[in-house]
Short mmCIF file of C-alpha atoms in Angstrom, two decimals:
data_model
loop_
_atom_site.label_atom_id
_atom_site.label_comp_id
_atom_site.label_asym_id
_atom_site.label_seq_id
_atom_site.Cartn_x
_atom_site.Cartn_y
_atom_site.Cartn_z
CA MET A 1 26.55 -8.61 4.12
CA MET A 2 24.37 -6.29 2.04
CA LYS A 3 23.81 -9.23 -0.27
CA VAL A 4 22.49 -11.29 2.66
CA SER A 5 20.13 -8.44 3.62
CA CYS A 6 18.84 -8.25 0.06
CA ILE A 7 18.24 -12.01 -0.05
CA TYR A 8 16.23 -11.84 3.19
CA LEU A 9 14.36 -8.88 1.81
CA VAL A 10 13.38 -11.00 -1.19
CA VAL A 11 12.37 -13.84 1.14
CA GLY A 12 10.25 -11.38 3.14
CA LEU A 13 8.62 -9.95 0.03
CA SER A 14 7.78 -13.46 -1.17
CA ALA A 15 6.15 -14.12 2.21
CA VAL A 16 4.18 -10.87 1.90
CA VAL A 17 2.92 -11.81 -1.55
CA ALA A 18 2.02 -15.32 -0.39
CA GLN A 19 0.10 -14.14 2.64
CA THR A 20 -1.88 -11.55 0.71
CA THR A 21 -2.91 -13.97 -2.03
CA ILE A 22 -2.67 -17.73 -1.53
CA LEU A 23 -2.80 -17.82 2.25
CA ARG A 24 -5.83 -15.53 2.37
CA LEU A 25 -7.98 -18.00 0.47
CA PRO A 26 -11.00 -19.30 2.40
CA LEU A 27 -9.26 -22.68 2.49
CA PHE A 28 -6.56 -21.31 4.78
CA HIS A 29 -8.84 -18.96 6.69
CA GLY A 30 -7.56 -18.33 10.19
CA ILE A 31 -4.72 -20.83 9.94
CA PHE A 32 -1.73 -18.81 8.84
CA TYR A 33 -0.15 -16.19 11.01
CA ASP A 34 2.06 -13.32 9.84
CA LEU A 35 4.99 -15.18 8.28
CA LEU A 36 7.23 -12.15 8.62
CA ILE A 37 7.38 -12.62 12.39
CA PRO A 38 9.66 -15.68 12.23
CA LEU A 39 11.77 -13.78 9.71
CA VAL A 40 12.06 -10.76 12.02
CA VAL A 41 12.97 -13.05 14.93
CA PHE A 42 15.55 -14.77 12.76
CA LEU A 43 17.06 -11.47 11.61
CA SER A 44 17.24 -10.31 15.18
CA LEU A 45 19.02 -13.48 16.25
CA ASN A 46 21.41 -13.79 13.34
CA LEU A 47 22.09 -10.51 11.60
CA PRO A 48 24.00 -7.54 12.96
CA ASN A 49 21.81 -4.64 14.08
CA ARG A 50 22.35 -2.44 11.04
CA GLU A 51 21.52 -5.04 8.40
CA GLY A 52 18.70 -6.53 10.45
CA ILE A 53 17.01 -3.22 11.10
CA PHE A 54 17.36 -2.26 7.46
CA VAL A 55 15.41 -5.36 6.35
CA VAL A 56 12.89 -5.06 9.19
CA VAL A 57 12.14 -1.41 8.42
CA ILE A 58 11.70 -2.04 4.69
CA LEU A 59 9.39 -5.01 5.30
CA GLY A 60 7.44 -3.10 7.93
CA LEU A 61 6.91 -0.19 5.57
CA ILE A 62 5.74 -2.48 2.78
CA MET A 63 3.29 -4.20 5.10
CA ASP A 64 1.99 -0.84 6.27
CA LEU A 65 1.54 0.28 2.70
CA ILE A 66 -0.53 -2.71 1.72
CA SER A 67 -2.46 -3.00 4.96
CA GLY A 68 -5.64 -1.17 5.79
CA GLY A 69 -4.50 -0.46 9.34
CA ILE A 70 -2.85 2.58 10.85
CA PHE A 71 0.30 3.48 8.96
CA GLY A 72 3.37 2.54 10.97
CA LEU A 73 1.68 -0.24 12.91
CA TYR A 74 3.54 -3.11 11.26
CA LEU A 75 6.76 -1.12 11.24
CA SER A 76 6.51 -0.51 14.98
CA ILE A 77 5.60 -4.11 15.74
CA TYR A 78 8.50 -5.55 13.72
CA PHE A 79 10.94 -3.00 15.05
CA TRP A 80 10.02 -3.72 18.68
CA ILE A 81 10.07 -7.46 18.13
CA PHE A 82 13.55 -7.08 16.63
CA LEU A 83 14.81 -5.10 19.62
CA TRP A 84 13.05 -7.28 22.19
CA VAL A 85 14.44 -10.52 20.75
CA LYS A 86 17.89 -8.93 20.50
CA SER A 87 17.78 -8.08 24.17
CA LEU A 88 16.66 -11.60 25.05
CA THR A 89 19.79 -13.08 23.45
CA LYS A 90 21.78 -11.65 26.34
CA PHE A 91 19.83 -13.58 28.94
CA PHE A 92 18.58 -16.79 27.31
CA ASP A 93 19.83 -19.64 25.19
CA VAL A 94 18.07 -18.63 22.01
CA GLY A 95 19.25 -21.72 20.14
CA ASP A 96 16.86 -23.92 22.11
CA THR A 97 13.93 -25.08 19.96
CA LEU A 98 11.43 -24.85 22.80
CA PHE A 99 12.50 -21.31 23.53
CA GLN A 100 12.19 -20.35 19.87
CA SER A 101 8.76 -21.94 19.75
CA VAL A 102 7.55 -19.93 22.75
CA LEU A 103 9.23 -16.79 21.42
CA ILE A 104 7.44 -16.90 18.07
CA GLY A 105 4.14 -17.83 19.68
CA VAL A 106 4.41 -14.86 22.04
CA CYS A 107 5.34 -12.53 19.17
CA VAL A 108 2.31 -13.62 17.11
CA LEU A 109 0.03 -13.21 20.13
CA ALA A 110 1.50 -9.78 20.86
CA GLN A 111 0.95 -8.71 17.25
CA HIS A 112 -2.72 -9.70 17.44
CA LEU A 113 -3.17 -7.85 20.72
CA ILE A 114 -1.59 -4.71 19.28
CA PHE A 115 -3.89 -4.93 16.25
CA CYS A 116 -6.85 -5.38 18.54
CA ILE A 117 -5.87 -2.35 20.62
CA SER A 118 -5.22 -0.29 17.48
CA LEU A 119 -8.85 -0.76 16.43
CA SER A 120 -9.79 1.32 19.51
CA VAL A 121 -13.18 -0.31 19.77
CA PRO A 122 -15.43 1.16 22.48
CA TRP A 123 -15.86 -1.12 25.48
CA ALA A 124 -19.57 -1.54 24.71
CA GLU A 125 -18.77 -2.95 21.28
CA ALA A 126 -15.83 -5.06 22.38
CA GLN A 127 -17.96 -8.19 22.38
CA SER A 128 -17.91 -8.22 18.59
CA LEU A 129 -14.14 -8.67 18.71
CA THR A 130 -14.50 -12.15 20.11
CA VAL A 131 -15.33 -13.36 16.60
CA GLN A 132 -12.02 -12.01 15.37
CA MET A 133 -10.16 -13.29 18.42
CA THR A 134 -11.14 -16.90 17.69
CA PRO A 135 -8.39 -17.57 15.12
CA VAL A 136 -5.79 -15.87 17.33
CA LEU A 137 -5.32 -18.87 19.56
CA SER A 138 -5.05 -21.32 16.66
CA GLN A 139 -2.59 -19.04 14.88
CA THR A 140 -0.48 -18.72 18.02
CA ILE A 141 -0.32 -22.49 18.43
CA ILE A 142 0.51 -23.00 14.74
CA ALA A 143 3.18 -20.29 15.00
CA ALA A 144 4.71 -22.00 18.01
CA LEU A 145 4.76 -25.32 16.17
CA THR A 146 6.01 -24.16 12.79
CA GLY A 147 8.13 -21.19 13.85
CA PRO A 148 11.27 -23.17 14.78
CA VAL A 149 11.07 -25.02 11.44
CA ILE A 150 10.99 -21.70 9.56
CA LEU A 151 13.92 -20.47 11.66
CA LEU A 152 15.83 -23.63 10.80
CA LEU A 153 15.18 -23.18 7.07
CA LEU A 154 16.22 -19.54 7.21
CA GLY A 155 19.34 -20.60 9.10
CA ARG A 156 20.19 -23.10 6.36
CA LEU A 157 19.76 -20.35 3.80
CA LEU A 158 22.13 -18.10 5.76
CA THR A 159 24.75 -20.85 6.05
CA ARG A 160 24.56 -21.47 2.31
CA LEU A 161 24.82 -17.78 1.53
CA GLN A 162 27.83 -17.46 3.80
CA ARG A 163 29.48 -20.45 2.19
CA LEU A 164 28.89 -18.96 -1.25
CA SER A 165 30.27 -15.59 -0.29
CA GLY A 166 33.04 -17.05 1.87
CA VAL A 167 31.97 -14.99 4.86
CA THR A 168 32.55 -16.35 8.34
CA ARG A 169 30.36 -15.00 11.08
CA GLU A 170 32.11 -14.06 14.25
CA THR A 171 29.29 -12.43 16.14
CA GLY A 172 28.38 -14.17 19.35
CA ASP A 173 24.66 -13.86 18.86
CA THR A 174 24.51 -16.41 16.07
CA ALA A 175 21.96 -18.86 17.30
CA ILE A 176 20.64 -20.76 14.38
CA ARG A 177 22.80 -22.50 11.87
CA MET B 1 7.45 -123.09 -48.97
CA PHE B 2 6.79 -119.38 -49.38
CA SER B 3 9.40 -117.00 -50.22
CA LYS B 4 10.07 -114.20 -47.74
CA LYS B 5 8.73 -111.55 -50.10
CA LEU B 6 5.43 -113.36 -50.62
CA ALA B 7 5.02 -113.77 -46.86
CA ARG B 8 5.39 -109.99 -46.39
CA ILE B 9 2.77 -109.26 -49.08
CA LEU B 10 0.39 -111.69 -47.47
CA CYS B 11 0.91 -110.05 -44.08
CA VAL B 12 0.14 -106.61 -45.49
CA VAL B 13 -2.98 -107.87 -47.21
CA LEU B 14 -4.03 -109.65 -44.01
CA PHE B 15 -3.57 -106.49 -41.96
CA ALA B 16 -5.48 -104.50 -44.53
CA LEU B 17 -8.34 -106.94 -44.36
CA ILE B 18 -8.35 -106.94 -40.56
CA SER B 19 -8.40 -103.17 -40.62
CA ILE B 20 -11.26 -103.09 -43.05
CA VAL B 21 -13.18 -105.60 -40.95
CA LEU B 22 -12.53 -103.71 -37.73
CA LEU B 23 -13.46 -100.41 -39.34
CA SER B 24 -16.62 -102.00 -40.69
CA ILE B 25 -17.54 -103.32 -37.24
CA SER B 26 -16.70 -99.99 -35.72
CA ALA B 27 -18.73 -98.10 -38.28
CA LYS B 28 -21.64 -100.31 -37.51
CA HIS B 29 -21.58 -99.21 -33.82
CA PRO B 30 -20.47 -95.56 -33.78
CA HIS B 31 -19.77 -93.74 -30.42
CA ARG B 32 -19.46 -96.99 -28.55
CA TYR B 33 -17.84 -96.26 -25.23
CA THR B 34 -15.88 -99.26 -24.08
CA ILE B 35 -13.72 -99.87 -21.11
CA VAL B 36 -10.69 -99.36 -23.30
CA ASP B 37 -11.87 -95.91 -24.10
CA ARG B 38 -12.30 -95.22 -20.42
CA VAL B 39 -8.83 -96.46 -19.57
CA ALA B 40 -7.35 -94.47 -22.41
CA MET B 41 -9.19 -91.37 -21.32
CA ALA B 42 -8.23 -91.79 -17.70
CA GLY B 43 -4.61 -92.19 -18.70
CA ILE B 44 -4.31 -89.37 -21.18
CA VAL B 45 -6.76 -86.65 -20.34
CA PRO B 46 -5.16 -85.68 -17.00
CA PHE B 47 -1.93 -85.03 -18.83
CA GLN B 48 -3.76 -83.11 -21.50
CA ASP B 49 -5.47 -81.16 -18.79
CA GLY B 50 -2.17 -80.47 -17.05
CA VAL B 51 -0.47 -79.30 -20.21
CA SER B 52 -3.47 -77.27 -21.18
CA ARG B 53 -3.64 -75.58 -17.75
CA THR B 54 0.06 -74.86 -17.87
CA MET B 55 -0.37 -73.29 -21.28
CA HIS B 56 -3.27 -71.21 -20.06
CA PHE B 57 -1.32 -70.21 -16.99
CA CYS B 58 1.62 -69.14 -19.16
CA ALA B 59 -0.67 -67.26 -21.49
CA ARG B 60 -2.35 -65.53 -18.56
CA MET B 61 0.98 -64.71 -17.02
CA TRP B 62 2.06 -63.18 -20.29
CA HIS B 63 -1.09 -61.19 -20.80
CA HIS B 64 -1.65 -60.10 -17.21
CA TYR B 65 1.87 -59.51 -15.99
CA PHE B 66 4.57 -59.30 -18.65
CA TYR B 67 2.29 -57.74 -21.19
CA LEU B 68 1.23 -55.21 -18.52
CA VAL B 69 4.28 -53.12 -19.27
CA SER B 70 2.52 -51.81 -22.33
CA VAL B 71 -0.79 -51.72 -20.47
CA ARG B 72 0.86 -49.59 -17.80
CA GLU B 73 2.10 -47.24 -20.46
CA GLU B 74 -1.38 -47.03 -21.91
CA TYR B 75 -2.81 -46.54 -18.42
CA ASP B 76 -0.41 -43.66 -17.80
CA ARG B 77 -1.35 -42.13 -21.12
CA LEU B 78 -5.06 -42.47 -20.40
CA LYS B 79 -4.60 -41.13 -16.89
CA GLY B 80 -2.83 -38.12 -18.34
CA MET B 81 -5.64 -37.62 -20.82
CA LEU B 82 -8.20 -37.92 -18.03
CA ALA B 83 -6.37 -35.35 -15.91
CA LYS B 84 -6.20 -33.03 -18.89
CA ALA B 85 -9.90 -33.53 -19.54
CA GLU B 86 -10.68 -32.87 -15.87
CA MET B 87 -8.61 -29.70 -16.00
CA GLU B 88 -10.33 -28.59 -19.18
CA LYS B 89 -13.69 -29.31 -17.58
CA SER B 90 -12.76 -27.31 -14.49
CA TRP B 91 -11.41 -24.50 -16.65
CA SER B 92 -14.56 -24.45 -18.71
CA LEU B 93 -16.70 -24.41 -15.56
CA GLU B 94 -14.58 -21.57 -14.18
CA SER B 95 -14.98 -19.66 -17.45
CA GLU B 96 -18.72 -20.21 -17.35
CA LEU B 97 -18.96 -18.92 -13.78
CA ALA B 98 -16.76 -15.92 -14.60
CA CYS B 99 -18.91 -15.30 -17.65
CA ARG B 100 -22.07 -15.29 -15.51
CA ARG B 101 -20.55 -12.92 -12.97
CA LEU B 102 -19.27 -10.59 -15.67
CA ARG B 103 -22.65 -10.67 -17.42
CA LYS B 104 -24.32 -9.61 -14.17
CA LEU B 105 -21.79 -6.81 -13.79
CA LEU B 106 -22.32 -5.77 -17.39
CA GLU B 107 -26.09 -5.72 -16.95
CA MET B 108 -25.65 -3.61 -13.86
CA LYS B 109 -23.24 -1.31 -15.66
CA SER B 110 -25.74 -0.70 -18.43
CA GLU B 111 -28.60 -0.22 -15.96
CA LEU B 112 -26.92 2.33 -13.70
CA PRO B 113 -26.48 5.84 -15.03
CA TYR B 114 -22.85 6.07 -13.89
CA ARG B 115 -19.55 5.66 -15.66
CA MET B 116 -17.93 2.54 -14.24
CA VAL B 117 -14.74 0.56 -14.69
CA PRO B 118 -14.63 -3.19 -14.08
CA ALA B 119 -11.74 -4.51 -12.00
CA SER B 120 -10.52 -7.76 -10.52
CA VAL B 121 -9.47 -8.33 -6.94
CA VAL B 122 -5.79 -9.27 -6.96
CA GLY B 123 -4.80 -9.20 -3.30
CA LEU B 124 -6.15 -9.06 0.21
CA ASP B 125 -5.05 -7.42 3.42
CA PRO B 126 -2.19 -9.30 5.10
CA SER B 127 -3.93 -9.14 8.46
CA GLY B 128 -7.36 -10.43 9.36
CA TRP B 129 -8.00 -7.35 11.47
CA PHE B 130 -8.27 -4.84 8.65
CA LYS B 131 -10.49 -5.27 5.62
CA THR B 132 -8.92 -3.99 2.44
CA VAL B 133 -8.40 -5.45 -1.02
CA PHE B 134 -6.30 -4.55 -4.01
CA ILE B 135 -7.81 -4.21 -7.47
CA ASN B 136 -6.04 -4.24 -10.82
CA ARG B 137 -7.14 -0.75 -11.91
CA GLY B 138 -5.52 2.51 -10.95
CA THR B 139 -5.09 6.14 -11.86
CA GLU B 140 -4.34 5.16 -15.47
CA ASP B 141 -7.93 3.93 -15.67
CA GLY B 142 -9.31 7.10 -14.11
CA ILE B 143 -9.58 5.77 -10.58
CA SER B 144 -8.91 8.11 -7.69
CA LYS B 145 -9.28 8.19 -3.92
CA GLY B 146 -12.83 8.18 -2.59
CA MET B 147 -14.52 6.43 -5.52
CA ALA B 148 -17.21 3.90 -4.72
CA VAL B 149 -16.68 0.21 -5.46
CA ILE B 150 -19.71 -2.01 -6.04
CA THR B 151 -20.78 -5.39 -7.40
CA SER B 152 -24.09 -6.63 -8.73
CA ASP B 153 -24.89 -7.73 -5.15
CA GLY B 154 -24.31 -4.35 -3.55
CA VAL B 155 -21.83 -1.91 -2.10
CA VAL B 156 -18.28 -3.22 -1.62
CA GLY B 157 -16.34 -0.23 -0.32
CA ARG B 158 -14.40 2.81 -1.45
CA VAL B 159 -10.99 3.48 -2.94
CA ILE B 160 -8.56 4.74 -0.31
CA GLY B 161 -5.45 4.85 -2.46
CA ALA B 162 -4.48 4.37 -6.08
CA SER B 163 -1.27 3.97 -8.03
CA GLY B 164 -0.88 3.80 -11.80
CA ARG B 165 -2.35 0.35 -12.30
CA TYR B 166 -3.64 -0.69 -8.88
CA ALA B 167 -5.88 0.66 -6.18
CA LYS B 168 -6.56 -0.16 -2.55
CA VAL B 169 -10.19 -0.52 -1.53
CA LEU B 170 -11.49 -0.22 2.01
CA LEU B 171 -14.39 -2.65 2.40
CA ILE B 172 -17.57 -1.62 4.19
CA ILE B 173 -16.93 -4.37 6.76
CA ASP B 174 -13.81 -2.57 8.01
CA ARG B 175 -14.27 -0.81 11.32
CA SER B 176 -13.02 2.48 9.92
CA SER B 177 -15.52 2.43 7.06
CA ALA B 178 -18.79 4.37 7.09
CA VAL B 179 -21.64 4.54 4.57
CA ASP B 180 -24.62 6.85 4.88
CA ALA B 181 -27.60 4.57 4.40
CA LEU B 182 -31.35 4.30 4.76
CA VAL B 183 -33.91 1.57 5.13
CA GLN B 184 -35.57 1.14 1.74
CA ARG B 185 -39.07 0.51 3.11
CA THR B 186 -39.33 3.28 5.71
CA ARG B 187 -36.52 5.66 4.62
CA SER B 188 -35.06 5.66 8.15
CA ARG B 189 -31.52 6.93 8.05
CA GLY B 190 -28.34 5.78 9.73
CA ILE B 191 -24.67 5.07 9.21
CA ILE B 192 -23.35 1.64 8.24
CA GLU B 193 -20.09 0.84 9.99
CA GLY B 194 -18.00 -2.30 9.69
CA GLU B 195 -17.96 -4.78 12.53
CA THR B 196 -17.02 -8.29 11.47
CA SER B 197 -16.68 -9.97 8.10
CA GLU B 198 -20.29 -11.13 8.40
CA SER B 199 -22.07 -8.12 9.80
CA CYS B 200 -22.08 -4.33 9.99
CA ARG B 201 -23.55 -1.96 12.55
CA PHE B 202 -26.32 0.33 11.41
CA LYS B 203 -25.76 3.20 13.80
CA TYR B 204 -27.75 6.28 14.69
CA VAL B 205 -31.13 4.82 13.77
CA VAL B 206 -33.61 6.69 15.96
CA ARG B 207 -35.72 4.71 18.41
CA LYS B 208 -39.03 5.59 16.82
CA ALA B 209 -37.88 4.45 13.35
CA ASP B 210 -39.98 1.58 12.01
CA ILE B 211 -37.58 -1.13 10.96
CA LYS B 212 -37.93 -4.88 10.73
CA ILE B 213 -35.67 -7.87 10.33
CA GLU B 214 -34.81 -8.52 6.65
CA ASP B 215 -35.54 -4.91 5.66
CA THR B 216 -33.20 -3.86 2.87
CA VAL B 217 -30.71 -1.11 3.59
CA ILE B 218 -29.55 1.03 0.68
CA SER B 219 -27.04 3.82 0.28
CA SER B 220 -28.56 7.28 0.76
CA GLY B 221 -26.11 9.12 -1.48
CA LEU B 222 -25.76 11.82 1.15
CA ASP B 223 -22.15 10.98 1.97
CA GLY B 224 -21.09 12.08 -1.49
CA LEU B 225 -19.24 8.80 -2.02
CA PHE B 226 -21.78 6.13 -2.80
CA PRO B 227 -24.50 6.77 -5.38
CA LYS B 228 -28.03 6.70 -3.98
CA GLY B 229 -30.01 3.49 -4.07
CA LEU B 230 -27.23 0.89 -4.05
CA ARG B 231 -28.04 -2.18 -2.00
CA VAL B 232 -25.92 -2.53 1.13
CA GLY B 233 -27.45 -5.33 3.17
CA ALA B 234 -30.40 -6.70 5.08
CA ILE B 235 -31.20 -6.01 8.72
CA SER B 236 -30.34 -9.08 10.74
CA GLU B 237 -30.70 -7.98 14.36
CA ILE B 238 -32.53 -5.19 16.18
CA SER B 239 -32.32 -4.31 19.84
CA ARG B 240 -33.82 -1.35 21.59
CA PRO B 241 -31.96 -0.60 24.82
CA SER B 242 -33.97 0.77 27.73
CA SER B 243 -32.15 4.06 27.50
CA GLY B 244 -30.60 6.06 24.69
CA LEU B 245 -31.75 7.81 21.57
CA PHE B 246 -30.93 5.13 19.07
CA GLN B 247 -31.64 1.51 18.29
CA GLU B 248 -28.86 -1.04 17.97
CA VAL B 249 -29.14 -2.57 14.54
CA LYS B 250 -27.00 -5.09 12.74
CA VAL B 251 -26.93 -5.48 8.98
CA ARG B 252 -25.83 -8.52 7.00
CA PRO B 253 -24.10 -7.26 3.83
CA PHE B 254 -25.39 -8.59 0.52
CA VAL B 255 -21.87 -8.92 -0.81
CA ASP B 256 -20.00 -12.07 0.16
CA PHE B 257 -16.60 -10.59 0.90
CA THR B 258 -14.93 -13.98 1.13
CA ARG B 259 -15.72 -14.62 -2.53
CA LEU B 260 -15.08 -11.20 -3.96
CA GLU B 261 -13.51 -11.50 -7.41
CA GLU B 262 -14.80 -8.86 -9.83
CA VAL B 263 -15.99 -5.37 -8.91
CA LEU B 264 -17.06 -2.13 -10.57
CA VAL B 265 -15.51 1.19 -9.66
CA VAL B 266 -17.92 4.11 -10.02
CA LEU B 267 -15.98 6.88 -11.73
CA GLU B 268 -18.60 9.58 -11.39
#
C-alpha cells in the first residue's frame, strides 16, 4: 500500500508543478482551480486513513512551502477536507457522480473562502477583494464539472495499481473504481 | 485479245493517270470545302473528339488523382518544412524579444551603482490569492532573504526565502508586502501595500500632501530593503475622505506582473 501512496504522491507533485507553471499562464488565468482538491477527495474516499493522511500531509506541506500564504494553510485545508469527506462516506452514497461533483465544488469554494479570510483584510478595504472573488465562481463551476472526471481517472489508476500488485481492497469505503 | 498481265499493267497505268489528273485538279483549287468534306468531318470528328476527351480525362485522372500520391508526399514534406520554418521564426522572434529585455536589464545594471544578479522567473504561486514567484538563483549566487528584486520597469518585490539554487520572491502586489515610497515630484511619503494584481495602495499619505494623478512614485530607500529612487508605479486614484489624517491613494505598478520573465536581484 506504501507503493500506492508513493504513486499518488507523484501524481500530486505533478499537479503542483503543473499548476505553478503551465496553468498559471495568462491563457489559463482564473480557469483552473487547485487540482490537489480532487486528489485529496479521492484519497479520502479510497485510501485507508494512514496512507491517505500521509499523502495529504506531504502535499499540504509542499504547497505551503511554495505558496506565499500563511504556513500551514494548505496543510490545514487538505487535512480538514480529508476528514470531512471521510465522515461523509458514512452518511452518503459517495459513488454518485452528482454528489462527487457537488463535493468537489464545495471544497474548492471552501478553500477560496479560507484563503480570503486568511488575508484578514480590514472591512473598509474588503471591496478590493471582489476583483479576486470574480474567478472563484468560475473555478467552482469548472471544479464541479471536471472533478468527477479526475476522480474517475484516479480510480482507474488505483485499479491498475492494485491489479499490478495483486492487492484486493476489502475496505467498505471504496467508492470509485 | 489482251493477256491478263497486260490488262493489269494497263489498269495500274490508268489509275496512276487518274490520280495525277485528280491531284492536278485538286492542286488547282486548294482548300476547297465540298460537301464530301463536310460529311466526312461530321462523321469522323465526333469520334475523334470523343477519343480525345477520353484521353484527356484519363490523363487528368492520372495527374490529379493517381499521381497525387506523390503530390501528397510532397505536400506533407512541404508542410513539415513550413511548420519548421514557422517554429524557427517564432523562436527567432522570442530570442529577439528576450535579447531586448536582457539588454534593458543590462543597461539598468550598468547604470545603477549596485551589485545585481540577473534571474529568470521559473514558477508562480499555486493560488491566485498570494503573490509570490520563484526565481532560478539562490544562496549559491549570493542571494539571501530580504534582498530587493527589480526590473527595468521598476520594483518587483523582495526575496522572502532562498535555497541553494532558487529563491522565493514576494511581489509588491501581495497584501503582506510593504515598500516605503515617496512621490517623485513633491517628495510626499507613504507606504506602498499590495492590493490586487493591477493596483497597490499608497497608504499614510498626509491630507495636505500635493499629489496628482499620474505622479510617479519611487522607493524612498528608508525601509532598508529597496534602494532609493527605484520606480514603483504611477498614482491612478486619489480620494480625500471627509475625516481622517490621510488620503486614500491607489498606485498602478509600472511592472506588468503577468508578464514577468527576467528580473535583477540587488545584492547590496
